[in-house]
Coordinates of C-alpha atoms in Angstrom, one line a residue:
M1 CA 137.0 92.8 127.9
H2 CA 138.4 90.1 130.2
S3 CA 141.3 92.2 131.5
P4 CA 140.5 94.2 134.7
N5 CA 143.5 96.5 134.1
V6 CA 142.1 97.4 130.6
M7 CA 138.5 97.7 131.6
K8 CA 139.2 100.2 134.4
Y9 CA 140.3 102.7 131.8
F10 CA 136.8 102.5 130.3
C11 CA 134.8 102.3 133.5
C12 CA 136.3 104.5 136.3
P13 CA 135.5 108.2 136.2
D14 CA 139.2 109.4 136.2
A15 CA 140.1 107.2 133.3
K16 CA 137.1 108.3 131.3
E17 CA 138.1 112.0 131.8
R18 CA 141.6 111.1 130.5
L19 CA 140.1 109.4 127.5
A20 CA 137.9 112.4 126.8
L21 CA 140.9 114.7 126.8
V22 CA 142.4 112.8 123.9
G23 CA 139.1 112.5 122.1
H24 CA 138.4 108.8 122.7
A25 CA 135.5 108.9 125.1
S26 CA 132.8 108.8 122.4
F27 CA 129.3 107.4 122.1
L28 CA 130.4 105.0 119.3
L29 CA 133.2 103.6 121.4
Y30 CA 131.0 102.9 124.4
F31 CA 128.2 101.5 122.2
F32 CA 130.7 99.1 120.6
L33 CA 132.1 98.0 124.1
S34 CA 128.6 97.7 125.6
Q35 CA 127.4 95.5 122.8
I36 CA 130.3 93.1 123.4
A37 CA 129.7 93.2 127.1
M38 CA 126.0 92.4 126.6
D39 CA 126.9 89.4 124.4
E40 CA 129.4 88.2 127.0
D41 CA 127.3 88.7 130.2
M42 CA 124.1 90.8 130.3
K43 CA 124.1 90.9 134.1
A44 CA 127.7 91.8 134.8
N45 CA 128.6 95.0 136.7
T46 CA 131.0 95.8 133.9
T47 CA 128.1 95.8 131.4
V48 CA 126.2 98.2 133.6
M49 CA 129.1 100.6 133.9
L50 CA 129.8 100.6 130.2
I51 CA 126.2 101.4 129.4
E52 CA 126.1 104.1 132.1
S53 CA 129.1 105.6 130.3
L54 CA 127.3 105.2 127.0
A55 CA 124.4 107.3 128.5
E56 CA 126.9 110.0 129.7
C57 CA 128.4 110.2 126.1
A58 CA 124.9 110.5 124.5
M59 CA 124.4 113.9 123.0
E60 CA 121.7 113.5 120.3
S61 CA 118.1 112.4 121.0
W62 CA 118.5 109.0 119.3
Q63 CA 121.6 108.3 121.3
K64 CA 119.9 109.0 124.6
Q65 CA 116.9 106.8 123.6
L66 CA 119.2 103.9 122.8
A67 CA 121.3 104.2 125.9
Y68 CA 118.4 104.5 128.3
H69 CA 116.7 101.6 126.7
Q70 CA 119.8 99.5 127.0
L71 CA 120.1 100.3 130.7
G72 CA 116.4 99.2 131.1
V73 CA 117.2 95.9 129.3
V74 CA 120.2 95.2 131.5
M75 CA 118.4 96.0 134.7
F76 CA 115.5 93.8 133.7
E77 CA 117.9 90.9 133.1
R78 CA 119.4 91.5 136.5
K79 CA 115.8 91.3 137.9
E80 CA 116.0 94.9 139.2
Y81 CA 112.6 95.6 137.9
K82 CA 112.0 99.0 139.6
D83 CA 115.2 100.4 138.1
A84 CA 114.4 98.8 134.8
Q85 CA 111.0 100.4 134.7
S86 CA 112.5 103.8 135.6
W87 CA 115.1 103.6 132.7
F88 CA 112.4 102.4 130.2
E89 CA 110.2 105.3 131.2
T90 CA 113.1 107.7 130.8
A91 CA 113.7 106.3 127.3
C92 CA 110.0 106.7 126.5
E93 CA 110.1 110.3 127.6
S94 CA 113.1 110.8 125.2
G95 CA 110.9 109.4 122.4
H96 CA 111.8 105.7 122.3
I97 CA 108.4 104.2 121.6
Y98 CA 109.6 100.6 121.9
S99 CA 110.5 101.2 125.5
K100 CA 106.8 101.1 126.3
V101 CA 107.2 97.3 126.0
G102 CA 109.9 97.4 128.6
V103 CA 107.8 99.5 130.9
A104 CA 104.9 96.9 130.5
R105 CA 107.2 93.9 131.2
A106 CA 108.8 95.6 134.3
K107 CA 105.3 96.5 135.7
F108 CA 104.1 92.9 135.1
K109 CA 107.1 91.6 137.0
R110 CA 106.2 93.9 139.8
G111 CA 102.7 92.5 140.0
H112 CA 100.9 95.2 137.9
R113 CA 99.4 92.9 135.2
Y114 CA 96.4 95.0 134.2
S115 CA 98.6 98.1 134.0
A116 CA 101.0 96.3 131.7
Y117 CA 98.1 95.1 129.5
K118 CA 96.8 98.7 129.2
I119 CA 100.2 100.0 128.1
I120 CA 100.5 97.4 125.3
N121 CA 96.8 97.7 124.3
S122 CA 97.3 101.5 123.9
L123 CA 99.7 100.8 121.1
F124 CA 97.0 99.2 119.0
S125 CA 95.1 102.4 118.6
E126 CA 98.1 104.6 118.1
Y127 CA 100.2 102.6 115.6
K128 CA 99.9 100.3 112.6
L129 CA 99.5 96.7 113.8
V130 CA 102.6 94.5 113.6
G131 CA 103.2 91.0 114.9
W132 CA 105.2 91.8 118.1
M133 CA 102.4 94.0 119.4
H134 CA 100.1 90.9 119.5
L135 CA 102.9 88.8 121.0
E136 CA 103.4 91.3 123.8
R137 CA 99.7 91.6 124.6
S138 CA 99.4 87.8 124.7
L139 CA 101.8 87.9 127.7
Y140 CA 99.2 89.6 129.8
C141 CA 96.0 87.7 128.9
D142 CA 94.8 84.0 129.1
G143 CA 92.7 81.4 127.3
K144 CA 91.2 82.1 123.9
E145 CA 92.3 85.8 124.0
K146 CA 95.9 84.7 124.4
M147 CA 95.8 82.1 121.6
L148 CA 94.1 84.6 119.2
D149 CA 96.9 87.1 119.9
L150 CA 99.5 84.5 119.3
E151 CA 97.9 83.3 116.0
M152 CA 97.7 86.9 114.8
A153 CA 101.3 87.5 115.8
T154 CA 102.4 84.5 113.6
E155 CA 100.2 85.7 110.7
L156 CA 101.7 89.2 110.8
D157 CA 105.3 88.0 111.6
P158 CA 106.0 84.3 111.1
T159 CA 109.6 84.8 112.3
L160 CA 108.6 85.3 116.0
S161 CA 109.5 82.1 117.8
F162 CA 107.5 82.5 121.1
P163 CA 104.0 81.7 119.5
Y164 CA 105.3 78.4 118.1
K165 CA 106.9 77.5 121.4
Y166 CA 103.8 78.3 123.4
R167 CA 101.5 76.4 121.1
A168 CA 103.9 73.4 121.1
V169 CA 103.9 73.3 124.9
S170 CA 100.1 73.7 125.0
L171 CA 99.8 70.7 122.6
L172 CA 102.3 68.7 124.7
E173 CA 100.3 69.4 127.9
N174 CA 97.2 68.0 126.1
N175 CA 99.2 64.9 125.2
K176 CA 99.3 65.7 121.5
I177 CA 103.0 65.0 121.2
G178 CA 103.2 64.6 117.5
A179 CA 101.4 67.8 116.9
A180 CA 103.7 69.6 119.4
I181 CA 106.8 68.4 117.4
S182 CA 105.1 69.5 114.2
E183 CA 104.4 73.0 115.6
I184 CA 107.9 73.7 116.8
S185 CA 109.4 72.2 113.6
K186 CA 107.6 74.8 111.5
I187 CA 109.9 77.6 112.6
I188 CA 113.0 75.4 112.9
S189 CA 112.6 74.6 109.2
F190 CA 113.4 78.2 108.2
K191 CA 114.9 79.8 111.4
V192 CA 117.2 77.7 113.5
S193 CA 117.7 78.9 117.1
P194 CA 119.0 77.1 120.2
D195 CA 115.8 77.6 122.3
C196 CA 113.6 76.0 119.7
L197 CA 116.0 73.1 119.2
E198 CA 116.0 72.7 123.0
L199 CA 112.2 72.6 123.2
R200 CA 112.0 70.0 120.3
A201 CA 114.7 67.9 122.1
W202 CA 112.6 67.8 125.3
I203 CA 109.5 66.9 123.4
S204 CA 111.4 64.1 121.7
I205 CA 112.5 62.8 125.1
A206 CA 108.9 62.8 126.2
M207 CA 108.2 60.6 123.1
E208 CA 111.2 58.4 124.1
D209 CA 112.6 59.3 120.6
Y210 CA 116.1 59.6 122.0
E211 CA 117.9 59.6 118.6
R212 CA 115.9 62.6 117.4
A213 CA 116.5 64.4 120.8
L214 CA 120.2 63.7 120.6
R215 CA 120.3 65.1 117.0
D216 CA 118.7 68.4 118.1
V217 CA 121.0 68.7 121.2
R218 CA 124.1 68.1 119.1
A219 CA 122.9 70.7 116.5
L220 CA 122.1 73.1 119.3
L221 CA 125.7 72.8 120.8
T222 CA 127.1 73.6 117.3
L223 CA 125.3 76.9 117.4
E224 CA 126.2 77.6 121.1
P225 CA 128.8 75.3 122.5
N226 CA 128.3 76.4 126.1
Y227 CA 124.5 76.3 126.1
M228 CA 122.9 75.6 129.4
M229 CA 119.7 73.6 129.1
F230 CA 116.6 73.2 131.2
Y231 CA 116.5 76.8 132.6
G232 CA 120.3 76.9 132.9
K233 CA 120.5 73.9 135.1
M234 CA 122.2 71.4 132.8
H235 CA 125.1 71.8 130.3
G236 CA 124.2 70.5 126.9
D237 CA 127.2 68.2 126.8
H238 CA 125.9 66.5 129.9
L239 CA 122.6 65.8 128.3
V240 CA 124.5 64.3 125.3
E241 CA 126.2 61.9 127.7
L242 CA 122.9 61.0 129.3
L243 CA 121.2 60.3 125.9
R244 CA 124.1 58.4 124.3
P245 CA 123.4 55.0 126.0
F246 CA 119.9 55.0 124.5
V247 CA 120.9 55.3 120.9
Q248 CA 123.0 53.1 118.5
Q249 CA 126.7 53.8 118.8
W250 CA 128.5 54.7 115.6
S251 CA 132.1 54.3 114.6
Q252 CA 133.8 57.1 112.6
A253 CA 133.2 55.1 109.4
D254 CA 129.5 54.8 110.4
C255 CA 129.4 58.6 110.9
W256 CA 130.7 59.2 107.3
M257 CA 127.9 56.9 106.0
Q258 CA 125.3 58.8 108.1
L259 CA 126.7 62.1 106.8
Y260 CA 126.4 61.0 103.2
D261 CA 122.8 59.9 103.8
R262 CA 121.8 63.2 105.5
W263 CA 123.7 65.2 102.9
S264 CA 121.9 63.4 100.1
S265 CA 118.5 64.1 101.7
V266 CA 119.4 67.8 102.1
D267 CA 119.1 67.4 105.9
D268 CA 121.4 70.2 107.0
L269 CA 120.5 69.9 110.7
G270 CA 121.0 66.1 110.7
S271 CA 124.3 66.6 108.9
L272 CA 125.4 69.1 111.5
A273 CA 124.6 66.7 114.3
V274 CA 126.6 63.9 112.7
V275 CA 129.6 66.3 112.3
H276 CA 129.3 67.2 116.0
H277 CA 129.4 63.5 116.8
M278 CA 132.5 63.0 114.6
M279 CA 134.3 65.9 116.3
A280 CA 133.7 64.4 119.7
N281 CA 136.0 61.5 118.5
D282 CA 138.4 63.7 116.6
P283 CA 138.2 67.3 118.0
G284 CA 141.4 68.5 116.4
K285 CA 140.5 67.7 112.8
S286 CA 140.3 71.0 110.8
L287 CA 138.4 69.3 108.0
L288 CA 135.4 68.7 110.4
W289 CA 135.5 72.3 111.7
F290 CA 135.4 73.4 108.0
R291 CA 132.5 71.1 107.2
Q292 CA 130.6 72.5 110.2
S293 CA 131.1 76.0 109.0
L294 CA 129.7 75.1 105.5
L295 CA 126.6 73.6 107.1
L296 CA 126.1 76.6 109.4
L297 CA 126.2 78.9 106.4
R298 CA 123.5 76.8 104.7
L299 CA 121.4 77.4 107.9
N300 CA 122.0 81.2 107.8
C301 CA 124.0 81.0 111.1
Q302 CA 126.8 83.3 110.0
K303 CA 128.3 84.1 113.4
A304 CA 128.6 80.4 114.4
A305 CA 129.9 79.6 110.9
M306 CA 132.7 82.1 111.2
R307 CA 133.6 80.8 114.7
S308 CA 133.9 77.3 113.2
L309 CA 135.9 78.5 110.2
R310 CA 138.4 80.3 112.6
L311 CA 138.7 77.0 114.5
A312 CA 139.4 75.2 111.3
R313 CA 142.2 77.6 110.6
N314 CA 143.5 77.2 114.2
H315 CA 143.6 73.4 113.9
S316 CA 145.3 73.3 110.6
T317 CA 148.3 71.0 110.5
S318 CA 149.9 72.4 107.3
E319 CA 150.6 75.8 105.9
H320 CA 148.7 75.2 102.6
E321 CA 145.6 74.1 104.6
R322 CA 145.7 77.2 106.9
L323 CA 145.9 79.5 103.9
V324 CA 142.8 78.0 102.4
Y325 CA 140.8 78.6 105.6
E326 CA 142.2 82.1 105.9
G327 CA 141.0 82.6 102.3
W328 CA 137.5 81.5 103.1
I329 CA 137.5 83.8 106.1
L330 CA 138.5 86.7 103.9
Y331 CA 135.9 85.7 101.2
D332 CA 133.1 85.5 103.8
T333 CA 133.9 88.9 105.1
G334 CA 133.8 90.5 101.7
H335 CA 137.5 90.6 100.8
C336 CA 137.4 88.7 97.5
E337 CA 140.8 89.8 96.1
E338 CA 142.6 88.9 99.3
A339 CA 140.9 85.5 99.3
L340 CA 142.1 84.8 95.7
A341 CA 145.7 85.7 96.8
K342 CA 145.5 83.2 99.7
A343 CA 144.2 80.5 97.4
E344 CA 147.1 81.1 94.9
E345 CA 149.6 81.0 97.7
S346 CA 148.2 77.7 98.9
I347 CA 148.4 76.2 95.4
S348 CA 152.0 77.3 95.1
I349 CA 152.8 75.2 98.2
Q350 CA 150.6 72.2 97.3
R351 CA 147.8 71.6 94.8
S352 CA 144.7 70.6 96.7
F353 CA 141.0 70.3 96.1
E354 CA 140.0 73.1 98.5
A355 CA 142.6 75.6 97.2
F356 CA 141.4 75.2 93.6
F357 CA 137.8 75.2 94.7
L358 CA 138.3 78.4 96.7
K359 CA 140.0 80.1 93.8
A360 CA 137.3 79.1 91.4
Y361 CA 134.5 80.2 93.8
A362 CA 136.1 83.6 94.5
L363 CA 136.9 84.2 90.8
A364 CA 133.3 83.4 89.7
D365 CA 132.1 85.9 92.2
T366 CA 134.2 88.8 90.9
S367 CA 133.5 88.5 87.1
L368 CA 132.3 85.9 84.6
D369 CA 133.1 87.0 81.1
Q370 CA 134.0 84.4 78.5
E371 CA 137.7 84.4 79.4
S372 CA 137.2 84.2 83.2
S373 CA 134.5 81.5 82.8
A374 CA 137.0 79.3 80.9
Y375 CA 139.5 79.9 83.7
V376 CA 136.9 79.0 86.4
I377 CA 136.1 75.8 84.5
Q378 CA 139.8 74.8 84.4
L379 CA 140.2 75.5 88.1
L380 CA 137.2 73.3 88.9
L381 CA 138.5 70.5 86.7
D382 CA 141.9 70.9 88.5
A383 CA 140.0 70.6 91.8
L384 CA 138.2 67.4 90.7
R385 CA 141.6 65.8 89.9
C386 CA 142.7 66.3 93.5
P387 CA 141.9 63.9 96.3
S388 CA 138.7 64.7 98.2
D389 CA 135.5 63.0 99.3
G390 CA 132.2 62.7 97.4
L391 CA 130.4 65.4 99.3
R392 CA 132.8 68.1 98.2
K393 CA 133.3 66.7 94.7
G394 CA 129.5 66.7 94.3
Q395 CA 129.5 70.4 95.1
A396 CA 132.4 71.1 92.6
L397 CA 130.5 69.2 89.9
N398 CA 127.4 71.2 90.6
N399 CA 129.3 74.4 90.4
L400 CA 131.0 73.3 87.2
G401 CA 127.6 72.5 85.7
S402 CA 126.4 76.0 86.6
V403 CA 129.4 77.6 84.8
Y404 CA 128.8 75.4 81.7
V405 CA 125.1 76.5 81.7
D406 CA 126.2 80.2 81.8
C407 CA 128.5 79.4 78.8
E408 CA 125.6 77.7 77.0
K409 CA 127.4 74.4 77.0
L410 CA 124.3 72.5 78.0
D411 CA 125.4 68.9 77.3
L412 CA 128.5 69.3 79.3
A413 CA 126.5 70.9 82.1
A414 CA 124.0 67.9 82.1
D415 CA 127.0 65.5 82.3
C416 CA 128.2 67.4 85.4
Y417 CA 124.9 67.3 87.1
M418 CA 124.4 63.6 86.3
N419 CA 127.8 62.8 87.7
A420 CA 127.0 64.8 90.9
L421 CA 123.7 62.9 91.3
N422 CA 125.6 59.6 90.9
I423 CA 127.5 60.5 94.1
K424 CA 124.3 61.6 95.9
H425 CA 124.6 65.3 95.5
T426 CA 120.8 65.7 95.4
R427 CA 120.8 69.5 94.9
A428 CA 122.1 68.8 91.3
H429 CA 118.5 68.0 90.4
Q430 CA 117.9 71.7 90.3
G431 CA 120.7 72.3 87.9
L432 CA 119.6 69.5 85.6
A433 CA 116.1 70.9 85.6
R434 CA 117.5 74.2 84.5
V435 CA 119.3 72.5 81.6
F436 CA 116.0 70.7 80.5
H437 CA 114.2 74.1 80.7
L438 CA 116.9 75.8 78.5
K439 CA 116.5 72.9 76.0
N440 CA 112.7 73.6 76.0
Q441 CA 111.9 70.4 77.8
R442 CA 109.6 72.0 80.3
K443 CA 108.0 68.7 81.5
A444 CA 111.4 67.1 82.1
A445 CA 112.4 70.2 84.1
Y446 CA 109.3 70.0 86.2
D447 CA 109.8 66.2 86.8
E448 CA 113.4 66.8 87.9
M449 CA 112.4 69.3 90.5
T450 CA 109.7 66.9 91.7
K451 CA 112.5 64.4 92.3
L452 CA 114.3 66.9 94.5
I453 CA 111.1 67.7 96.4
E454 CA 110.6 63.9 97.1
K455 CA 114.2 63.5 98.3
A456 CA 114.8 66.8 100.2
C457 CA 113.9 67.3 103.9
N458 CA 113.9 71.1 103.6
N459 CA 112.4 71.8 100.2
A460 CA 110.9 75.3 100.2
S461 CA 113.5 76.3 97.6
A462 CA 112.6 73.3 95.5
Y463 CA 108.9 74.2 95.4
E464 CA 109.9 77.8 94.5
K465 CA 112.1 76.6 91.7
R466 CA 109.5 74.1 90.4
S467 CA 107.0 76.9 90.0
E468 CA 109.1 78.3 87.1
Y469 CA 108.4 75.1 85.1
S470 CA 104.7 74.8 85.6
D471 CA 101.5 76.6 84.5
R472 CA 100.1 79.6 86.4
D473 CA 97.7 77.6 88.7
M474 CA 100.4 75.0 89.6
A475 CA 103.0 77.8 90.1
K476 CA 100.6 79.5 92.5
S477 CA 100.2 76.3 94.4
D478 CA 104.0 75.6 94.6
L479 CA 104.7 79.2 95.7
A480 CA 102.1 79.0 98.4
M481 CA 103.8 75.9 99.7
A482 CA 107.2 77.6 99.5
T483 CA 105.9 80.5 101.6
Q484 CA 104.3 78.1 104.1
L485 CA 107.6 76.2 104.5
D486 CA 109.8 79.3 104.5
P487 CA 108.1 82.7 104.8
L488 CA 111.5 84.4 104.5
R489 CA 111.8 83.6 100.8
T490 CA 110.9 86.7 98.9
Y491 CA 110.4 85.5 95.3
P492 CA 106.9 84.0 96.0
Y493 CA 105.7 87.4 97.3
R494 CA 107.2 89.2 94.3
Y495 CA 105.6 86.7 91.9
R496 CA 102.1 87.0 93.5
A497 CA 102.4 90.8 93.5
A498 CA 103.3 90.9 89.8
V499 CA 100.4 88.7 89.0
R500 CA 98.0 91.0 90.8
M501 CA 99.5 94.0 89.0
D502 CA 98.9 92.3 85.7
D503 CA 95.3 91.7 86.7
H504 CA 95.0 95.5 87.5
K505 CA 94.7 94.7 91.2
E506 CA 97.2 97.4 92.3
N507 CA 96.2 97.7 95.9
E508 CA 96.3 93.9 96.4
A509 CA 99.8 93.9 94.8
I510 CA 101.0 96.5 97.3
V511 CA 99.5 94.5 100.2
E512 CA 101.3 91.4 99.0
L513 CA 104.7 93.1 99.0
T514 CA 104.0 94.8 102.4
K515 CA 103.4 91.5 104.2
P516 CA 107.1 90.3 104.2
L517 CA 108.5 93.8 104.6
A518 CA 106.9 93.9 108.1
F519 CA 109.4 91.3 109.2
K520 CA 112.1 91.3 106.5
P521 CA 113.6 94.5 105.1
D522 CA 114.5 93.4 101.5
L523 CA 116.0 95.4 98.7
Q524 CA 114.1 93.7 95.9
L525 CA 110.8 93.9 97.7
L526 CA 111.3 97.6 98.4
H527 CA 112.4 98.4 94.8
L528 CA 109.4 96.5 93.4
R529 CA 106.9 98.3 95.7
A530 CA 108.5 101.6 94.8
A531 CA 108.0 100.8 91.1
F532 CA 104.4 99.9 91.7
H533 CA 103.8 103.1 93.7
D534 CA 105.4 105.0 90.8
S535 CA 103.1 103.3 88.2
M536 CA 100.1 104.2 90.4
G537 CA 101.1 107.9 90.6
D538 CA 101.9 107.7 94.4
Y539 CA 105.3 109.4 94.1
M540 CA 105.8 110.2 97.8
S541 CA 105.4 106.5 98.7
A542 CA 107.8 105.6 95.9
V543 CA 110.4 108.0 97.2
R544 CA 110.0 106.5 100.7
D545 CA 110.5 103.0 99.5
C546 CA 113.5 104.0 97.3
E547 CA 115.2 105.7 100.3
A548 CA 114.6 102.6 102.4
A549 CA 116.1 100.4 99.7
L550 CA 119.1 102.6 99.3
C551 CA 119.8 102.3 103.0
L552 CA 120.3 98.6 102.3
D553 CA 122.4 99.2 99.2
P554 CA 123.3 102.8 98.4
N555 CA 124.7 101.8 95.0
H556 CA 121.8 99.8 93.6
A557 CA 121.6 101.2 90.1
D558 CA 117.9 100.4 89.3
T559 CA 116.7 102.0 92.6
L560 CA 118.9 105.0 92.1
D561 CA 117.4 105.6 88.6
L562 CA 113.9 105.2 90.0
Y563 CA 114.6 107.4 92.9
N564 CA 115.9 110.2 90.7
K565 CA 112.9 109.9 88.4
V566 CA 110.3 110.0 91.2
C567 CA 112.1 112.9 93.0
E568 CA 111.8 114.9 89.8
L569 CA 108.1 114.0 89.5
V570 CA 107.5 115.2 93.1
K571 CA 109.3 118.5 92.4
E572 CA 107.2 119.0 89.2
K573 CA 104.0 118.2 91.2
K574 CA 104.9 120.8 93.8
V575 CA 105.7 123.4 91.2
R576 CA 102.4 122.9 89.4
K577 CA 100.6 123.1 92.7
S578 CA 102.2 126.4 93.7
E579 CA 101.5 127.8 90.2
S580 CA 97.9 126.9 90.3
S581 CA 97.5 128.4 93.8

């Protein structure tokens, strides 16, 4: 993409004709290239030319809709609003309903605010209400009407970041700084993004809480190393340098202590910021790049995690270390057998904690019959005999405890979890609670999860897990808290829906499952809703949900069985109907 000599083959008319002659000028090729170009630089001429080629290659209706919409997006980013509006309108004419939003935004930028409002408002009467509709309409109104739309947007889709940001800024303008921090922290707790971290950093600066501001800027730069802050006027690294004199300076030893403290309080963002600080002092250390990738995975930032993992491989100082990181790259991209091979090759060169841990992790993911479980246990014990720090050994002990539980060796599992807790691996409370539960010590299990809730910064999962060890009313309370802290967790919705079905409140159960599906397509939610539709005799809805679920996982056995069943019932219903007529 950065080579002019290569790009001319994809962009100039003569080269495209030559590509077409050999069968390479395809919609899929140009879609792939245009996506890369848009990631690199949305406003570049190369991006425009690639998307224009995408439109030329579009044959089917959906291809044209997508290409025209992309052209509208790029022109909008280039502030060529008249052209943007034209392309969005062309996409609309081709059947792309979402492009109405682009038409409205382009009209608004051209000074036609009321016209933009009318376009978005028309969607409310034509389609089922979803969160983004309220968000879009809020852009073209003020005062109470705007705030009501933003509240409704959050209620329907809590993953939309703009409403939180707007409310946080409004609170800040009214000098309610603590409330502003709290508002923006709500979404950061379950969906980390650079723009939200930037806003929280600026609010912290307004509070003169420079340590918290620096933490958020460091975490932000881990996600996007070249991020430009303050409307693109200041590089994030420059803000770090400006803030550093106002906070306590740490040595590398201090950083390790800080990392242990944050790790033990399950503060993944704080841990990420400490690792970023450590890497400023030692940028070539592959171990730190690897640690960064693990934290980013915990925060569901897969793309950034893979970048860090590749940098860990690139900075490796030994062959056995490089092989381990290559193994993790293969594992994270779904190549489990190849990852195992890399781990074995690394062990053949030098026995190390990370090589044994990788092998155990990958093997546990492939199969866990009695024989392989014994082998995984041995691999984790071998890992624990190798030099490493407490953070990783705590993880290995936690994993070992889980395998012992699966093998019904509960006392050995409890010992592992206790040893992990002794070196501040706080997540081991959850494993220990599971052991107590399996020993029919329900109160002890509940108390163990309470300890985790008290220690953990981000504890939505802890509330969710504690609900399994409490009575129905307390479980409902814990699951309500889990949803409040992290609306992306699906178990609470499934539990509440099942309770409503047990109480013969079928329609309420369907509504409960439909809420998260509006913002998170999820296999389990779709399968359960299909099963509920089946039990209610609504076979067409069951078919629809099964088909949606099978788009996510075509081989999901339970959904396939249900799908075949309801399809037969639909056929039988049609036959009976035709016979009666």
